[in-house]
């Protein structure tokens, strides 16, 4: 069984009287341990697709199905879907989305607090140790007390990846993680993602408009006209 099965995703945005069909039957299957890149032009629906996979939004129709380990995520109870979003999935965004008032260590620990409750997590030295360990692994051991504003873009994104990994997500979703970085810094971020993959067989879905970035994945698919097609433009069944 694939870790994730996406079938016939349909999503149309409506702005007043204008409808913008974005996903028109997108399907994708991802095996545990795979690193899949979804390549698509700006506006092709990549972020929409990731939000649906991560349970942050819902498809339009009941025929659209997303199964994680065989279970339909939109069939889950509200609590089940909350757990899926907070534990099963980790998100990395183009613009980092770090909390400006918190330091680096707190930004990473907060993922665990969302999962376990603030009072519980704050008492747990294990949480602090794991967050520190992740940050050290990303070369940020000397930045723990810095605020995001005191870091470079590449450093901020490494903090964001550490935060996304804090709860050991089964699935890491990365939305143009290098889109705001120069090529060299972006390559370093992709190297860091590659190391995580090698060490823990982390399953990753990354969306990007950049073929050079997509080429770092094990498998590249394209998002075109609202559907996922293989790199050779053969529709994926
Ligand atoms: N919340 C929204 N309301 C209306 N239109 C949206 C919304 N989000 C995205 N869109 C539109 O849907 C299309 C796909 O957006 P998006 O998924 O962000 O594409 P990408 O990430 O590939 O650039 C774009 O035309 C965008 O303007
Ligand atoms: Mg986007």
XYZ file of C-alpha atoms and ligand atoms in Angstrom:
265
model
C 0.000 0.000 0.000
C 1.405 3.444 -0.846
C 1.873 5.814 2.093
C -0.221 8.447 0.327
C -2.795 8.080 -2.427
C -4.339 11.127 -4.028
C -7.176 10.428 -6.433
C -9.126 12.745 -8.657
C -8.568 15.956 -6.717
C -10.846 18.744 -7.855
C -10.578 22.288 -6.614
C -12.114 25.433 -8.051
C -11.800 28.815 -6.356
C -14.775 31.132 -6.688
C -14.272 34.856 -6.446
C -17.682 36.457 -6.820
C -18.957 35.325 -10.213
C -15.573 34.186 -11.469
C -14.550 30.552 -11.049
C -10.927 29.548 -11.263
C -10.616 25.803 -11.782
C -7.220 24.855 -10.347
C -7.193 21.084 -9.849
C -9.155 19.047 -12.378
C -8.681 15.465 -11.341
C -5.120 15.403 -10.020
C -3.905 11.990 -8.858
C -0.627 10.970 -7.248
C 0.672 8.016 -5.317
C 3.692 8.210 -3.011
C 5.520 5.295 -1.422
C 7.038 5.422 2.028
C 10.579 6.791 1.842
C 10.156 8.437 -1.561
C 11.241 11.992 -2.341
C 8.831 13.262 -4.996
C 9.013 16.674 -6.645
C 5.934 18.240 -8.218
C 7.051 20.681 -10.890
C 4.613 23.297 -12.116
C 4.414 26.854 -13.386
C 3.452 29.643 -11.053
C -0.314 29.535 -10.555
C -0.601 25.898 -11.638
C -2.018 24.846 -8.269
C 1.036 23.493 -6.447
C 0.293 25.169 -3.122
C -3.367 24.206 -3.431
C -2.343 20.576 -3.947
C -0.025 20.586 -0.904
C -2.644 22.243 1.298
C -5.167 19.561 0.350
C -2.642 16.767 1.002
C -1.811 18.325 4.374
C -5.452 18.582 5.397
C -5.375 22.393 5.488
C -8.143 22.709 2.913
C -10.799 20.476 1.408
C -11.455 19.395 -2.167
C -14.747 20.370 -3.802
C -16.187 16.943 -4.373
C -16.684 13.682 -2.589
C -15.029 11.811 -5.494
C -11.739 13.460 -4.574
C -9.922 11.151 -2.203
C -6.718 11.474 -0.198
C -5.737 8.336 1.661
C -2.921 8.185 4.156
C -1.996 4.568 4.905
C -5.315 3.604 3.394
C -7.436 5.931 5.508
C -9.310 8.804 3.881
C -8.183 11.986 5.633
C -11.438 13.788 4.870
C -13.337 10.884 6.432
C -11.478 11.405 9.730
C -13.156 12.936 12.776
C -12.251 16.573 13.517
C -9.825 15.347 16.191
C -8.322 12.795 13.815
C -7.757 15.435 11.153
C -6.173 17.758 13.747
C -3.785 14.989 14.753
C -2.991 14.280 11.109
C -2.098 17.962 10.545
C -0.093 18.335 13.748
C 1.751 15.002 13.873
C 1.619 13.037 10.661
C 2.476 15.910 8.373
C 5.257 18.502 8.630
C 5.127 21.675 6.537
C 7.938 23.823 5.154
C 6.900 27.045 3.403
C 8.670 29.385 1.004
C 8.543 32.287 3.459
C 9.472 30.214 6.549
C 6.518 31.394 8.703
C 8.596 31.579 11.869
C 7.204 33.442 14.859
C 9.174 36.702 15.096
C 8.845 37.094 18.880
C 10.284 33.675 19.659
C 13.914 32.682 19.447
C 15.165 29.869 17.226
C 14.923 27.166 19.882
C 11.401 28.221 20.881
C 10.293 28.293 17.243
C 11.269 24.639 16.937
C 9.948 23.557 20.343
C 6.566 25.087 19.598
C 5.751 22.261 17.191
C 5.875 19.873 20.124
C 3.815 22.226 22.274
C 1.095 22.299 19.645
C 1.103 18.537 19.728
C 1.292 17.900 23.481
C 0.050 21.082 25.135
C 2.186 23.947 26.402
C 2.460 23.097 30.082
C 3.306 19.480 29.363
C 5.989 20.279 26.783
C 7.658 23.064 28.709
C 8.413 20.630 31.533
C 9.895 18.051 29.250
C 13.611 18.353 28.927
C 13.355 15.775 26.123
C 11.605 18.340 23.956
C 14.372 20.879 24.437
C 17.033 18.247 23.780
C 15.405 17.104 20.548
C 14.952 20.673 19.297
C 18.562 21.500 20.155
C 19.785 18.328 18.457
C 17.884 19.097 15.252
C 19.193 22.664 15.183
C 22.751 21.477 15.771
C 22.373 18.986 12.932
C 21.427 21.908 10.687
C 24.467 23.911 11.766
C 22.486 26.295 13.979
C 23.841 25.270 17.367
C 25.279 28.742 17.892
C 22.020 30.484 16.924
C 19.595 29.018 19.472
C 18.839 32.333 21.200
C 18.642 34.415 18.036
C 15.370 35.819 16.772
C 14.388 35.034 13.157
C 15.081 38.664 12.153
C 18.725 38.137 13.151
C 19.183 35.228 10.719
C 19.839 34.957 6.987
C 17.164 33.486 4.692
C 18.957 30.150 4.478
C 19.275 29.971 8.274
C 15.578 30.771 8.689
C 14.641 27.996 6.320
C 16.827 25.530 8.225
C 14.996 26.519 11.419
C 11.688 25.982 9.617
C 12.776 22.514 8.473
C 13.882 21.630 12.015
C 10.451 22.751 13.261
C 8.714 20.650 10.598
C 10.717 17.578 11.696
C 10.210 18.127 15.429
C 7.250 15.740 15.704
C 8.847 13.117 13.444
C 6.235 13.512 10.709
C 5.636 10.539 8.452
C 5.298 12.965 5.545
C 7.200 16.198 4.972
C 5.493 18.682 2.628
C 7.722 21.434 1.266
C 6.237 24.339 -0.700
C 8.996 25.968 -2.798
C 11.422 25.660 0.138
C 14.210 27.337 -1.828
C 12.018 29.786 -3.739
C 13.169 32.799 -1.759
C 16.867 31.893 -1.685
C 19.773 32.311 -4.065
C 20.942 29.175 -5.845
C 23.889 28.431 -3.553
C 21.862 28.827 -0.357
C 18.999 26.878 -1.929
C 21.362 24.048 -2.833
C 22.532 23.921 0.792
C 18.897 23.584 1.910
C 18.381 20.774 -0.607
C 21.563 19.108 0.689
C 20.133 19.292 4.218
C 16.875 17.724 3.021
C 18.884 15.035 1.226
C 20.765 14.205 4.435
C 17.535 13.822 6.386
C 16.253 11.533 3.669
C 19.374 9.411 3.763
C 19.389 9.156 7.553
C 15.724 8.523 8.314
C 14.060 7.520 5.022
C 11.840 10.555 5.470
C 9.070 10.697 2.862
C 9.087 14.109 1.169
C 6.789 15.830 -1.316
C 8.267 19.077 -2.560
C 6.599 21.441 -5.020
C 8.627 23.859 -7.099
C 8.536 25.831 -10.344
C 12.290 25.248 -10.793
C 13.403 22.187 -12.785
C 16.901 22.401 -11.271
C 15.404 22.100 -7.779
C 12.999 19.332 -8.821
C 15.905 17.320 -10.230
C 17.117 16.715 -6.659
C 14.154 14.415 -6.003
C 13.993 10.670 -6.742
C 10.989 11.214 -8.978
C 9.595 14.278 -10.705
C 5.992 14.709 -11.786
C 4.441 17.751 -13.391
C 1.291 19.610 -12.546
C -0.274 20.720 -15.820
C -3.817 21.844 -16.561
C -4.907 20.736 -13.114
C -3.620 17.181 -13.478
C -0.473 15.383 -12.400
C 1.427 13.977 -15.333
C 4.689 12.052 -15.431
C 7.756 13.972 -16.549
C 7.313 12.686 -20.079
C 3.760 14.115 -20.083
C 2.216 10.675 -19.829
C -0.857 10.880 -17.558
C -0.316 8.964 -14.323
C -2.932 6.331 -13.680
N -7.810 31.277 -1.719
C -7.874 31.518 -3.046
N -8.930 32.154 -3.594
C -8.993 32.366 -4.912
N -8.065 31.970 -5.803
C -6.994 31.336 -5.326
C -6.832 31.068 -3.921
N -5.661 30.409 -3.736
C -5.124 30.278 -4.975
N -5.922 30.827 -5.924
C -5.660 30.827 -7.376
O -5.519 29.489 -7.788
C -4.451 29.335 -8.713
C -3.438 28.342 -8.166
O -2.820 28.883 -7.002
P -1.652 28.139 -6.204
O -2.120 26.809 -5.771
O -1.197 29.072 -5.158
O -0.569 27.957 -7.372
P 1.022 27.788 -7.275
O 1.361 27.421 -5.867
O 1.331 26.698 -8.272
O 1.608 29.081 -7.710
C -3.909 30.726 -8.939
O -4.504 31.225 -10.111
C -4.346 31.494 -7.723
O -4.546 32.849 -8.035
Mg 2.569 28.301 -4.470
